[in-house]
């Protein structure tokens, strides 16, 4: 018990807040299938799912934090901060080639 109490005291003050943005995200509680495509999803079905996900992201109070996380962590799958996998790949190419964000 003393060890647990000590480790709690030693934790940096900012640590619990590091990803606090996830707690207030508009997608909290929404099925992950809205944001991540099933195997073989293509065409209209994919476009429709992505549009639904982006609509949820649109008014999210932590859209910027989510997008920054996805870009920093190089998330390979899903909709993050309103960006699709293809959006993030394009962003990475522009960034590597000296383009603007």
PDB file of C-alpha atoms in Angstrom:
ATOM      1  CA  UNK A   1       0.000   0.000   0.000  1.00  0.00           C
ATOM      2  CA  UNK A   2       2.788   2.408   0.823  1.00  0.00           C
ATOM      3  CA  UNK A   3       4.395   1.747  -2.590  1.00  0.00           C
ATOM      4  CA  UNK A   4       1.175   2.617  -4.406  1.00  0.00           C
ATOM      5  CA  UNK A   5       0.788   5.804  -2.413  1.00  0.00           C
ATOM      6  CA  UNK A   6       4.398   6.741  -3.132  1.00  0.00           C
ATOM      7  CA  UNK A   7       4.096   6.120  -6.869  1.00  0.00           C
ATOM      8  CA  UNK A   8       0.971   8.294  -6.988  1.00  0.00           C
ATOM      9  CA  UNK A   9       2.861  11.112  -5.319  1.00  0.00           C
ATOM     10  CA  UNK A  10       5.782  10.764  -7.731  1.00  0.00           C
ATOM     11  CA  UNK A  11       3.614  10.926 -10.837  1.00  0.00           C
ATOM     12  CA  UNK A  12       4.070  14.213 -12.667  1.00  0.00           C
ATOM     13  CA  UNK A  13       1.168  16.586 -12.212  1.00  0.00           C
ATOM     14  CA  UNK A  14       0.535  16.728 -15.975  1.00  0.00           C
ATOM     15  CA  UNK A  15       0.440  12.946 -16.489  1.00  0.00           C
ATOM     16  CA  UNK A  16      -3.288  12.416 -15.796  1.00  0.00           C
ATOM     17  CA  UNK A  17      -4.156  15.232 -18.199  1.00  0.00           C
ATOM     18  CA  UNK A  18      -1.904  14.078 -21.040  1.00  0.00           C
ATOM     19  CA  UNK A  19      -4.762  12.515 -22.996  1.00  0.00           C
ATOM     20  CA  UNK A  20      -7.672  14.020 -21.123  1.00  0.00           C
ATOM     21  CA  UNK A  21      -8.988  15.267 -24.469  1.00  0.00           C
ATOM     22  CA  UNK A  22     -10.259  11.747 -25.150  1.00  0.00           C
ATOM     23  CA  UNK A  23     -12.672  12.047 -22.233  1.00  0.00           C
ATOM     24  CA  UNK A  24     -14.565  14.942 -23.847  1.00  0.00           C
ATOM     25  CA  UNK A  25     -14.327  13.876 -27.487  1.00  0.00           C
ATOM     26  CA  UNK A  26     -17.573  13.861 -29.473  1.00  0.00           C
ATOM     27  CA  UNK A  27     -16.865  10.260 -30.486  1.00  0.00           C
ATOM     28  CA  UNK A  28     -16.725   8.984 -26.916  1.00  0.00           C
ATOM     29  CA  UNK A  29     -19.207   6.131 -26.699  1.00  0.00           C
ATOM     30  CA  UNK A  30     -19.672   5.874 -30.481  1.00  0.00           C
ATOM     31  CA  UNK A  31     -18.958   2.462 -32.006  1.00  0.00           C
ATOM     32  CA  UNK A  32     -15.417   2.231 -33.355  1.00  0.00           C
ATOM     33  CA  UNK A  33     -16.836   0.771 -36.578  1.00  0.00           C
ATOM     34  CA  UNK A  34     -17.899   4.323 -37.477  1.00  0.00           C
ATOM     35  CA  UNK A  35     -14.245   5.417 -37.535  1.00  0.00           C
ATOM     36  CA  UNK A  36     -12.441   2.261 -38.673  1.00  0.00           C
ATOM     37  CA  UNK A  37     -13.237   0.420 -41.893  1.00  0.00           C
ATOM     38  CA  UNK A  38     -13.944  -3.284 -41.952  1.00  0.00           C
ATOM     39  CA  UNK A  39     -11.851  -5.471 -44.237  1.00  0.00           C
ATOM     40  CA  UNK A  40     -12.837  -5.073 -47.852  1.00  0.00           C
ATOM     41  CA  UNK A  41     -14.849  -1.878 -47.434  1.00  0.00           C
ATOM     42  CA  UNK A  42     -14.687   0.226 -50.590  1.00  0.00           C
ATOM     43  CA  UNK A  43     -16.494   2.739 -52.701  1.00  0.00           C
ATOM     44  CA  UNK A  44     -19.780   4.217 -51.591  1.00  0.00           C
ATOM     45  CA  UNK A  45     -19.918   2.242 -48.354  1.00  0.00           C
ATOM     46  CA  UNK A  46     -16.534   3.601 -47.301  1.00  0.00           C
ATOM     47  CA  UNK A  47     -17.367   7.146 -48.401  1.00  0.00           C
ATOM     48  CA  UNK A  48     -20.651   7.034 -46.472  1.00  0.00           C
ATOM     49  CA  UNK A  49     -18.992   5.731 -43.285  1.00  0.00           C
ATOM     50  CA  UNK A  50     -16.203   8.324 -43.540  1.00  0.00           C
ATOM     51  CA  UNK A  51     -18.743  11.124 -44.083  1.00  0.00           C
ATOM     52  CA  UNK A  52     -20.637  10.007 -40.962  1.00  0.00           C
ATOM     53  CA  UNK A  53     -17.411   9.945 -38.950  1.00  0.00           C
ATOM     54  CA  UNK A  54     -16.357  13.373 -40.201  1.00  0.00           C
ATOM     55  CA  UNK A  55     -19.749  14.754 -39.257  1.00  0.00           C
ATOM     56  CA  UNK A  56     -19.170  13.608 -35.674  1.00  0.00           C
ATOM     57  CA  UNK A  57     -15.702  15.167 -35.718  1.00  0.00           C
ATOM     58  CA  UNK A  58     -16.911  18.441 -37.207  1.00  0.00           C
ATOM     59  CA  UNK A  59     -18.181  19.978 -33.977  1.00  0.00           C
ATOM     60  CA  UNK A  60     -15.906  18.087 -31.613  1.00  0.00           C
ATOM     61  CA  UNK A  61     -14.418  20.321 -28.913  1.00  0.00           C
ATOM     62  CA  UNK A  62     -11.079  18.485 -29.107  1.00  0.00           C
ATOM     63  CA  UNK A  63     -10.765  18.050 -32.882  1.00  0.00           C
ATOM     64  CA  UNK A  64      -7.344  19.744 -32.975  1.00  0.00           C
ATOM     65  CA  UNK A  65      -5.915  17.587 -30.166  1.00  0.00           C
ATOM     66  CA  UNK A  66      -7.208  14.419 -31.828  1.00  0.00           C
ATOM     67  CA  UNK A  67      -5.776  15.429 -35.199  1.00  0.00           C
ATOM     68  CA  UNK A  68      -2.433  16.356 -33.634  1.00  0.00           C
ATOM     69  CA  UNK A  69      -2.315  12.998 -31.878  1.00  0.00           C
ATOM     70  CA  UNK A  70      -2.981  11.119 -35.121  1.00  0.00           C
ATOM     71  CA  UNK A  71      -0.338  13.059 -37.028  1.00  0.00           C
ATOM     72  CA  UNK A  72       2.257  12.799 -34.266  1.00  0.00           C
ATOM     73  CA  UNK A  73       1.612   9.098 -33.608  1.00  0.00           C
ATOM     74  CA  UNK A  74       1.409   8.396 -37.349  1.00  0.00           C
ATOM     75  CA  UNK A  75      -1.909   6.577 -36.871  1.00  0.00           C
ATOM     76  CA  UNK A  76      -2.239   4.289 -39.898  1.00  0.00           C
ATOM     77  CA  UNK A  77      -5.961   3.522 -39.651  1.00  0.00           C
ATOM     78  CA  UNK A  78      -9.261   5.218 -39.032  1.00  0.00           C
ATOM     79  CA  UNK A  79     -10.701   8.695 -38.917  1.00  0.00           C
ATOM     80  CA  UNK A  80      -8.890  10.917 -36.409  1.00  0.00           C
ATOM     81  CA  UNK A  81      -9.607  14.608 -35.995  1.00  0.00           C
ATOM     82  CA  UNK A  82     -11.740  14.536 -39.115  1.00  0.00           C
ATOM     83  CA  UNK A  83      -8.886  13.205 -41.236  1.00  0.00           C
ATOM     84  CA  UNK A  84      -9.032   9.931 -43.132  1.00  0.00           C
ATOM     85  CA  UNK A  85      -6.070   7.633 -43.636  1.00  0.00           C
ATOM     86  CA  UNK A  86      -5.596   9.144 -47.108  1.00  0.00           C
ATOM     87  CA  UNK A  87      -5.777  12.686 -45.692  1.00  0.00           C
ATOM     88  CA  UNK A  88      -3.019  11.891 -43.214  1.00  0.00           C
ATOM     89  CA  UNK A  89      -0.835  10.308 -45.916  1.00  0.00           C
ATOM     90  CA  UNK A  90      -1.251  13.411 -48.103  1.00  0.00           C
ATOM     91  CA  UNK A  91      -0.436  15.616 -45.136  1.00  0.00           C
ATOM     92  CA  UNK A  92       2.716  13.586 -44.415  1.00  0.00           C
ATOM     93  CA  UNK A  93       3.842  13.854 -48.052  1.00  0.00           C
ATOM     94  CA  UNK A  94       3.271  17.623 -48.089  1.00  0.00           C
ATOM     95  CA  UNK A  95       5.100  18.003 -44.796  1.00  0.00           C
ATOM     96  CA  UNK A  96       8.077  15.946 -46.022  1.00  0.00           C
ATOM     97  CA  UNK A  97       8.231  17.908 -49.264  1.00  0.00           C
ATOM     98  CA  UNK A  98       8.187  21.221 -47.439  1.00  0.00           C
ATOM     99  CA  UNK A  99       4.522  22.004 -48.104  1.00  0.00           C
ATOM    100  CA  UNK A 100       2.269  23.791 -45.663  1.00  0.00           C
ATOM    101  CA  UNK A 101       0.055  22.189 -43.072  1.00  0.00           C
TER     102      UNK A 101
END
